[in-house]
mmCIF file of C-alpha atoms in Angstrom:
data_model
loop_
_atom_site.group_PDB
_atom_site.id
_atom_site.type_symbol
_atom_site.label_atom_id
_atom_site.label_comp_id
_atom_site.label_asym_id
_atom_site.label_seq_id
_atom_site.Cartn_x
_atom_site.Cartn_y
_atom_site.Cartn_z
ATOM 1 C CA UNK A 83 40.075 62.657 66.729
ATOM 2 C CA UNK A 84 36.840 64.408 66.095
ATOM 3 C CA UNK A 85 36.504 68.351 67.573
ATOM 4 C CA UNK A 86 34.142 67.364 69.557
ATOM 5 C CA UNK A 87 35.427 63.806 71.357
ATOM 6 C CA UNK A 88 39.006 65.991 71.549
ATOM 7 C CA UNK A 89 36.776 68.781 73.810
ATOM 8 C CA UNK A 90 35.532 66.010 75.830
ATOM 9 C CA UNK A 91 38.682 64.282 76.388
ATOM 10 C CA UNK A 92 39.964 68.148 77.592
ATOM 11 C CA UNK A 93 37.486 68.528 79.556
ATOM 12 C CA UNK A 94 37.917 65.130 81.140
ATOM 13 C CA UNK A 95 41.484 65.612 81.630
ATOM 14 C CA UNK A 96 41.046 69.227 83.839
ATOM 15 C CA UNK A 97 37.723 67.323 85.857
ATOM 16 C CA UNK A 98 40.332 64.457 86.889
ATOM 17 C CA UNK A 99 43.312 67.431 87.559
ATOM 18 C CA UNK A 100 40.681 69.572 89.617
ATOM 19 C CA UNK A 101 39.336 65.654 91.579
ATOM 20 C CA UNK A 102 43.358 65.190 91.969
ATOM 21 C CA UNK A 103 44.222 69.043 93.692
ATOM 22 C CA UNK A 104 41.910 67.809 96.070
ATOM 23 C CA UNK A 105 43.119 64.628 97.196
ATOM 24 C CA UNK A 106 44.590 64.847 100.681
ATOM 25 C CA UNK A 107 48.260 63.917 98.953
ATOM 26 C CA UNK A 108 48.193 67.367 97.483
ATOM 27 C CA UNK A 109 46.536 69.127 100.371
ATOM 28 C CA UNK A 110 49.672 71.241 101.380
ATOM 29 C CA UNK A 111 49.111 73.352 104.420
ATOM 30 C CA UNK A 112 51.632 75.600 106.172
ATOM 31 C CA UNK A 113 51.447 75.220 109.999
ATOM 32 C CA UNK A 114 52.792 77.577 112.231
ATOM 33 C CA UNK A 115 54.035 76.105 115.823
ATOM 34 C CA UNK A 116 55.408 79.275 117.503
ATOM 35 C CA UNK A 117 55.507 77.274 120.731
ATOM 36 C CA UNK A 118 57.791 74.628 119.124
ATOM 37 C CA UNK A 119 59.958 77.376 117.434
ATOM 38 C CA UNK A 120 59.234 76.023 113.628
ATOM 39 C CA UNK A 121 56.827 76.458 110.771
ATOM 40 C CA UNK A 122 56.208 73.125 108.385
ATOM 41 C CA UNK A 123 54.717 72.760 105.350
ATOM 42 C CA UNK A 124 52.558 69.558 105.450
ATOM 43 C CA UNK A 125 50.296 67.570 103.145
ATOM 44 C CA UNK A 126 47.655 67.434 105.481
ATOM 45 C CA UNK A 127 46.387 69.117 108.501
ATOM 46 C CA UNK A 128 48.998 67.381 111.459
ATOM 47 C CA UNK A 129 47.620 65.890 115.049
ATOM 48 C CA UNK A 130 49.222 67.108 117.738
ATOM 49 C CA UNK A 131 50.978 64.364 120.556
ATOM 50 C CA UNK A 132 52.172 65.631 123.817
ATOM 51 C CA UNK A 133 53.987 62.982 125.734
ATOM 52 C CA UNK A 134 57.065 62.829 128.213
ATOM 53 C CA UNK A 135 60.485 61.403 127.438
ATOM 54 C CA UNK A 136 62.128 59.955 130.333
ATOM 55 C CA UNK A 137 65.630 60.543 130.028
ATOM 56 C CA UNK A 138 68.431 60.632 132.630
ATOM 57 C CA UNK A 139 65.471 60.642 136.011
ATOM 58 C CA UNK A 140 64.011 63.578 134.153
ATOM 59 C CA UNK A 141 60.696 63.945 131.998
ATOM 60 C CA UNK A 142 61.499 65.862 128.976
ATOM 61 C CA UNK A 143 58.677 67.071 126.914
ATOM 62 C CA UNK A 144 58.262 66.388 123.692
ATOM 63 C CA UNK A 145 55.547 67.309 120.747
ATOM 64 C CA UNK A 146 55.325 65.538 117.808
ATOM 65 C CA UNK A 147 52.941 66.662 114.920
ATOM 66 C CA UNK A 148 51.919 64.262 112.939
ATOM 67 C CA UNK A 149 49.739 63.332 109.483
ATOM 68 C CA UNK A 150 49.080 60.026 107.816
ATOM 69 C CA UNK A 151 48.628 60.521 103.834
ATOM 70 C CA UNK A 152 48.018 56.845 102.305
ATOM 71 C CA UNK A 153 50.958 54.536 103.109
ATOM 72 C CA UNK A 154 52.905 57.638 104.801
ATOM 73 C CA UNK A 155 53.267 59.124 107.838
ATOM 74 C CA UNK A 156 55.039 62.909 108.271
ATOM 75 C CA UNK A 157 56.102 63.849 111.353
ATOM 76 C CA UNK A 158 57.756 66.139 113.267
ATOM 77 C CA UNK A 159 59.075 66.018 116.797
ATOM 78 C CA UNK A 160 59.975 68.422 118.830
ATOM 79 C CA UNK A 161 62.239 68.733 122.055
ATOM 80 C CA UNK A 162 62.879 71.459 124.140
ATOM 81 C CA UNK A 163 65.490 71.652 126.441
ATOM 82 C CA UNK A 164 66.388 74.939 129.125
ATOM 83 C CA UNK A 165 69.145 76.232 130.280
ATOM 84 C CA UNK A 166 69.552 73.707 132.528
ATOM 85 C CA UNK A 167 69.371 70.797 130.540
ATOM 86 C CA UNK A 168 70.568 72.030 127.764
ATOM 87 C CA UNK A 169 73.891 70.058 128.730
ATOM 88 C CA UNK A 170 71.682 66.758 127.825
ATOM 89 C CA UNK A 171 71.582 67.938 124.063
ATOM 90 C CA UNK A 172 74.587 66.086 122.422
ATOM 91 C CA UNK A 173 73.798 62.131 124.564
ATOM 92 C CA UNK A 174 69.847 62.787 124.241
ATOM 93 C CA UNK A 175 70.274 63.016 119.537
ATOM 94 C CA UNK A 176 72.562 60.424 120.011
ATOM 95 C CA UNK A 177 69.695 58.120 121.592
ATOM 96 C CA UNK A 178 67.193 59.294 119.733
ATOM 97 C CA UNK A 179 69.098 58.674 116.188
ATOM 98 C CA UNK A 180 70.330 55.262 118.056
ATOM 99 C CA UNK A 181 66.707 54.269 118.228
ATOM 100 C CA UNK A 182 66.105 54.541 114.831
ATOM 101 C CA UNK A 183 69.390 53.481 113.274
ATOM 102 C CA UNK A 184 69.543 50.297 115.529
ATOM 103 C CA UNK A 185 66.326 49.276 113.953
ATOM 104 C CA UNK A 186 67.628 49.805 109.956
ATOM 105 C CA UNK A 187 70.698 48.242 111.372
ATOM 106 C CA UNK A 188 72.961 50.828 110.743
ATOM 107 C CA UNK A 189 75.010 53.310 112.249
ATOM 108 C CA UNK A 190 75.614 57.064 111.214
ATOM 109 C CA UNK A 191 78.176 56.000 109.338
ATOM 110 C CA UNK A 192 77.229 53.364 107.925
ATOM 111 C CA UNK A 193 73.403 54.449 107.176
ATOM 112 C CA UNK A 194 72.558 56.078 103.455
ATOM 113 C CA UNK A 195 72.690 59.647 103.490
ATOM 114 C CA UNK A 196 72.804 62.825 101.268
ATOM 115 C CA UNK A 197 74.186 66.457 102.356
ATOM 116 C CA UNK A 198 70.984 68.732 102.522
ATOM 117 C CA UNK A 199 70.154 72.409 103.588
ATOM 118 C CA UNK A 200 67.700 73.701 105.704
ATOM 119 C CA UNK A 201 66.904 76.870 105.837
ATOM 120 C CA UNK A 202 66.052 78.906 109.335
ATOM 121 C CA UNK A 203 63.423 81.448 109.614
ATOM 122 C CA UNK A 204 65.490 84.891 109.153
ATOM 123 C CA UNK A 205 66.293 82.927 105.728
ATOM 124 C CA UNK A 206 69.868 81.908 107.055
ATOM 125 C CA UNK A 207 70.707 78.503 105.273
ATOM 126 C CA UNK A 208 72.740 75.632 107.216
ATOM 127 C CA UNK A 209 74.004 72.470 106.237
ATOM 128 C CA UNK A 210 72.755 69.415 107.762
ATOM 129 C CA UNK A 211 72.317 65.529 106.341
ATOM 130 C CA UNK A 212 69.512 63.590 105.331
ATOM 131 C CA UNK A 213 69.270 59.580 106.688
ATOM 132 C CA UNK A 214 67.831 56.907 104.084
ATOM 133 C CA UNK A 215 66.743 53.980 106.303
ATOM 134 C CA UNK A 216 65.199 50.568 105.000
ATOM 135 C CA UNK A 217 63.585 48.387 108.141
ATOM 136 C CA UNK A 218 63.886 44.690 108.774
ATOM 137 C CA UNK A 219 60.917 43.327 106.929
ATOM 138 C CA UNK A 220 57.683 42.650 109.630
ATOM 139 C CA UNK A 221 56.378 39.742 107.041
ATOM 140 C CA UNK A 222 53.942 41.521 104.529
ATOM 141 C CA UNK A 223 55.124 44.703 105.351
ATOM 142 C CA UNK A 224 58.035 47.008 104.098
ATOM 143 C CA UNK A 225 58.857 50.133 106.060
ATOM 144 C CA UNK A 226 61.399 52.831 104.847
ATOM 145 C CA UNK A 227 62.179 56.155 106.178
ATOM 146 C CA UNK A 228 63.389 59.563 105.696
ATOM 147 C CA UNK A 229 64.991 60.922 108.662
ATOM 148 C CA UNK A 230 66.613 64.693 109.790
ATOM 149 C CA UNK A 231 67.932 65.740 112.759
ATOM 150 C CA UNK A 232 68.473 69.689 113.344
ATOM 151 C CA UNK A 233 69.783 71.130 116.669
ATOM 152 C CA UNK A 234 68.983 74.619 117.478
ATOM 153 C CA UNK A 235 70.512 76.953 120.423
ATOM 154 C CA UNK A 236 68.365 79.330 122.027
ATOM 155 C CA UNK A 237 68.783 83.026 123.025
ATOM 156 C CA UNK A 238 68.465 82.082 126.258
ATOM 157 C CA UNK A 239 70.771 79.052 126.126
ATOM 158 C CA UNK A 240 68.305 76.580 125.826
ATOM 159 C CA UNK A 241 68.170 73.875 123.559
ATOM 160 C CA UNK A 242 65.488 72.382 120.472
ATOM 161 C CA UNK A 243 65.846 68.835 118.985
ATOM 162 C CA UNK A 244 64.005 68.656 115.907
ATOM 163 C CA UNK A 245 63.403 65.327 114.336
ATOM 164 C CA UNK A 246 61.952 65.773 111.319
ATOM 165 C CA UNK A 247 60.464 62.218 109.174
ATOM 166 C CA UNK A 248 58.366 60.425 107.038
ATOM 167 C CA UNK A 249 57.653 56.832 107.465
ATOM 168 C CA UNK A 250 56.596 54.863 104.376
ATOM 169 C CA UNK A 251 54.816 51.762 104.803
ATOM 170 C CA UNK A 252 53.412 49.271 102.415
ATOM 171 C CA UNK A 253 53.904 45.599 100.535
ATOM 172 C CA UNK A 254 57.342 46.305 98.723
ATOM 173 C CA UNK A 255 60.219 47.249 99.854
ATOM 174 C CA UNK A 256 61.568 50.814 97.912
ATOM 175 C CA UNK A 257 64.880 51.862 97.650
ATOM 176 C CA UNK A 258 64.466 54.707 100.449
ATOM 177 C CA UNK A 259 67.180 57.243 98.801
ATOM 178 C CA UNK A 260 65.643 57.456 95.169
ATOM 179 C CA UNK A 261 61.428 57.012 96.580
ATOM 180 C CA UNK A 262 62.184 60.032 99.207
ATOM 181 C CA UNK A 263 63.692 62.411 96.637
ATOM 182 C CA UNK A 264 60.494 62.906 95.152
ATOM 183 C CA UNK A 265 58.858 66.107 95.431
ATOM 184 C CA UNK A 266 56.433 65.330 97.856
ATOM 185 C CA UNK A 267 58.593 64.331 100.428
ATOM 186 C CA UNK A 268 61.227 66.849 99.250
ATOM 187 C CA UNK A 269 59.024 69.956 100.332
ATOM 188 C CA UNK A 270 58.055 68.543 103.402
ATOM 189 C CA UNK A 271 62.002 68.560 104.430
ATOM 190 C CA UNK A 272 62.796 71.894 102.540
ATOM 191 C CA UNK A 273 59.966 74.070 103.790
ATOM 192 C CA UNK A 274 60.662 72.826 107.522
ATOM 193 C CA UNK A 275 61.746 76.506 109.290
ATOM 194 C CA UNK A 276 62.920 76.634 112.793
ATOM 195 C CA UNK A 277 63.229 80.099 114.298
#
């Protein structure tokens, strides 16, 4: 290869890097949600849901941020529960990881998992588990999912639910362990910090 062609082809090689750093896949952000008690790292500036769970002839607020990169969606949803209700913790992750796992067809124990860490905000790190879940097929469709739950106590005896998740959907079905232990998703689950 001639000097010249090989300074092209160098050239041509940091243009497409530079046009890939600014695709929205590698558009990391940090977002700080000091009202949800957690700072994220995702790969795309998140939309922000309000909506009310009913649960138990109560309204429980939750907040789910949100961002849809190609065929994936990161989210993370939040729950906060006071002193009160913070009784409800234990039955109200059971339902919510029901939801999902009745869907994969699977049960906690039966579901793929791995042991993960997670790591809280004054750098203290605590074990927790990681849920691998492939969906009954909608036709064309193929949906797989990476799910973690993290329950936090609060000074004040209050309660978060964090449901942290990324939904991939698209025309073949991936094996959900080995596709969501690339780095992409990896960060997104590692840099998630409650307080």
């Amino acid at each position: 290869m001639s000097k010249p062609a090989f300074q092209k082809l160098g050239v041509f090689l940091v243009f497409a890097f530079l046009l890939t750093a600014c695709s929205p896949k590698l558009d990391w952000r940090s977002v700080q949600s000091p009202q949800e008690g957690y700072s994220a790292l995702f790969p795309g500036k998140p939309e922000k849901i309000e909506r009310r769970l009913p649960y138990q002839n109560q309204a429980i607020p939750q907040i789910l941020e949100a961002v849809k990169i190609e065929d994936d969606i990161y989210s993370v949803s939040t729950i906060y529960l006071n002193k009160e209700q913070s009784a409800l913790a234990p039955k109200l992750l059971e339902q919510l990881q029901g939801n999902l796992l009745n869907r994969a067809s699977v049960n906690l124990e039966s579901a793929v998992s791995a042991d993960a860490l997670y790591q809280t905000a004054n750098r203290q790190r605590i074990a927790t588990k990681d849920y691998f879940l492939e969906f009954k097929s909608a036709g064309a469709v193929e949906q797989s999912m990476r799910v973690r739950w993290i329950t936090r106590v609060t000074p004040g005896n209050g309660a978060w639910i964090y449901q942290l998740s990324v939904l991939h959907t698209a025309p073949a079905r991936v094996d959900a362990k080995k596709f969501f232990s690339e780095e992409s998703y990896s960060n997104f689950f590692d840099e998630f910090r409650p307080e």
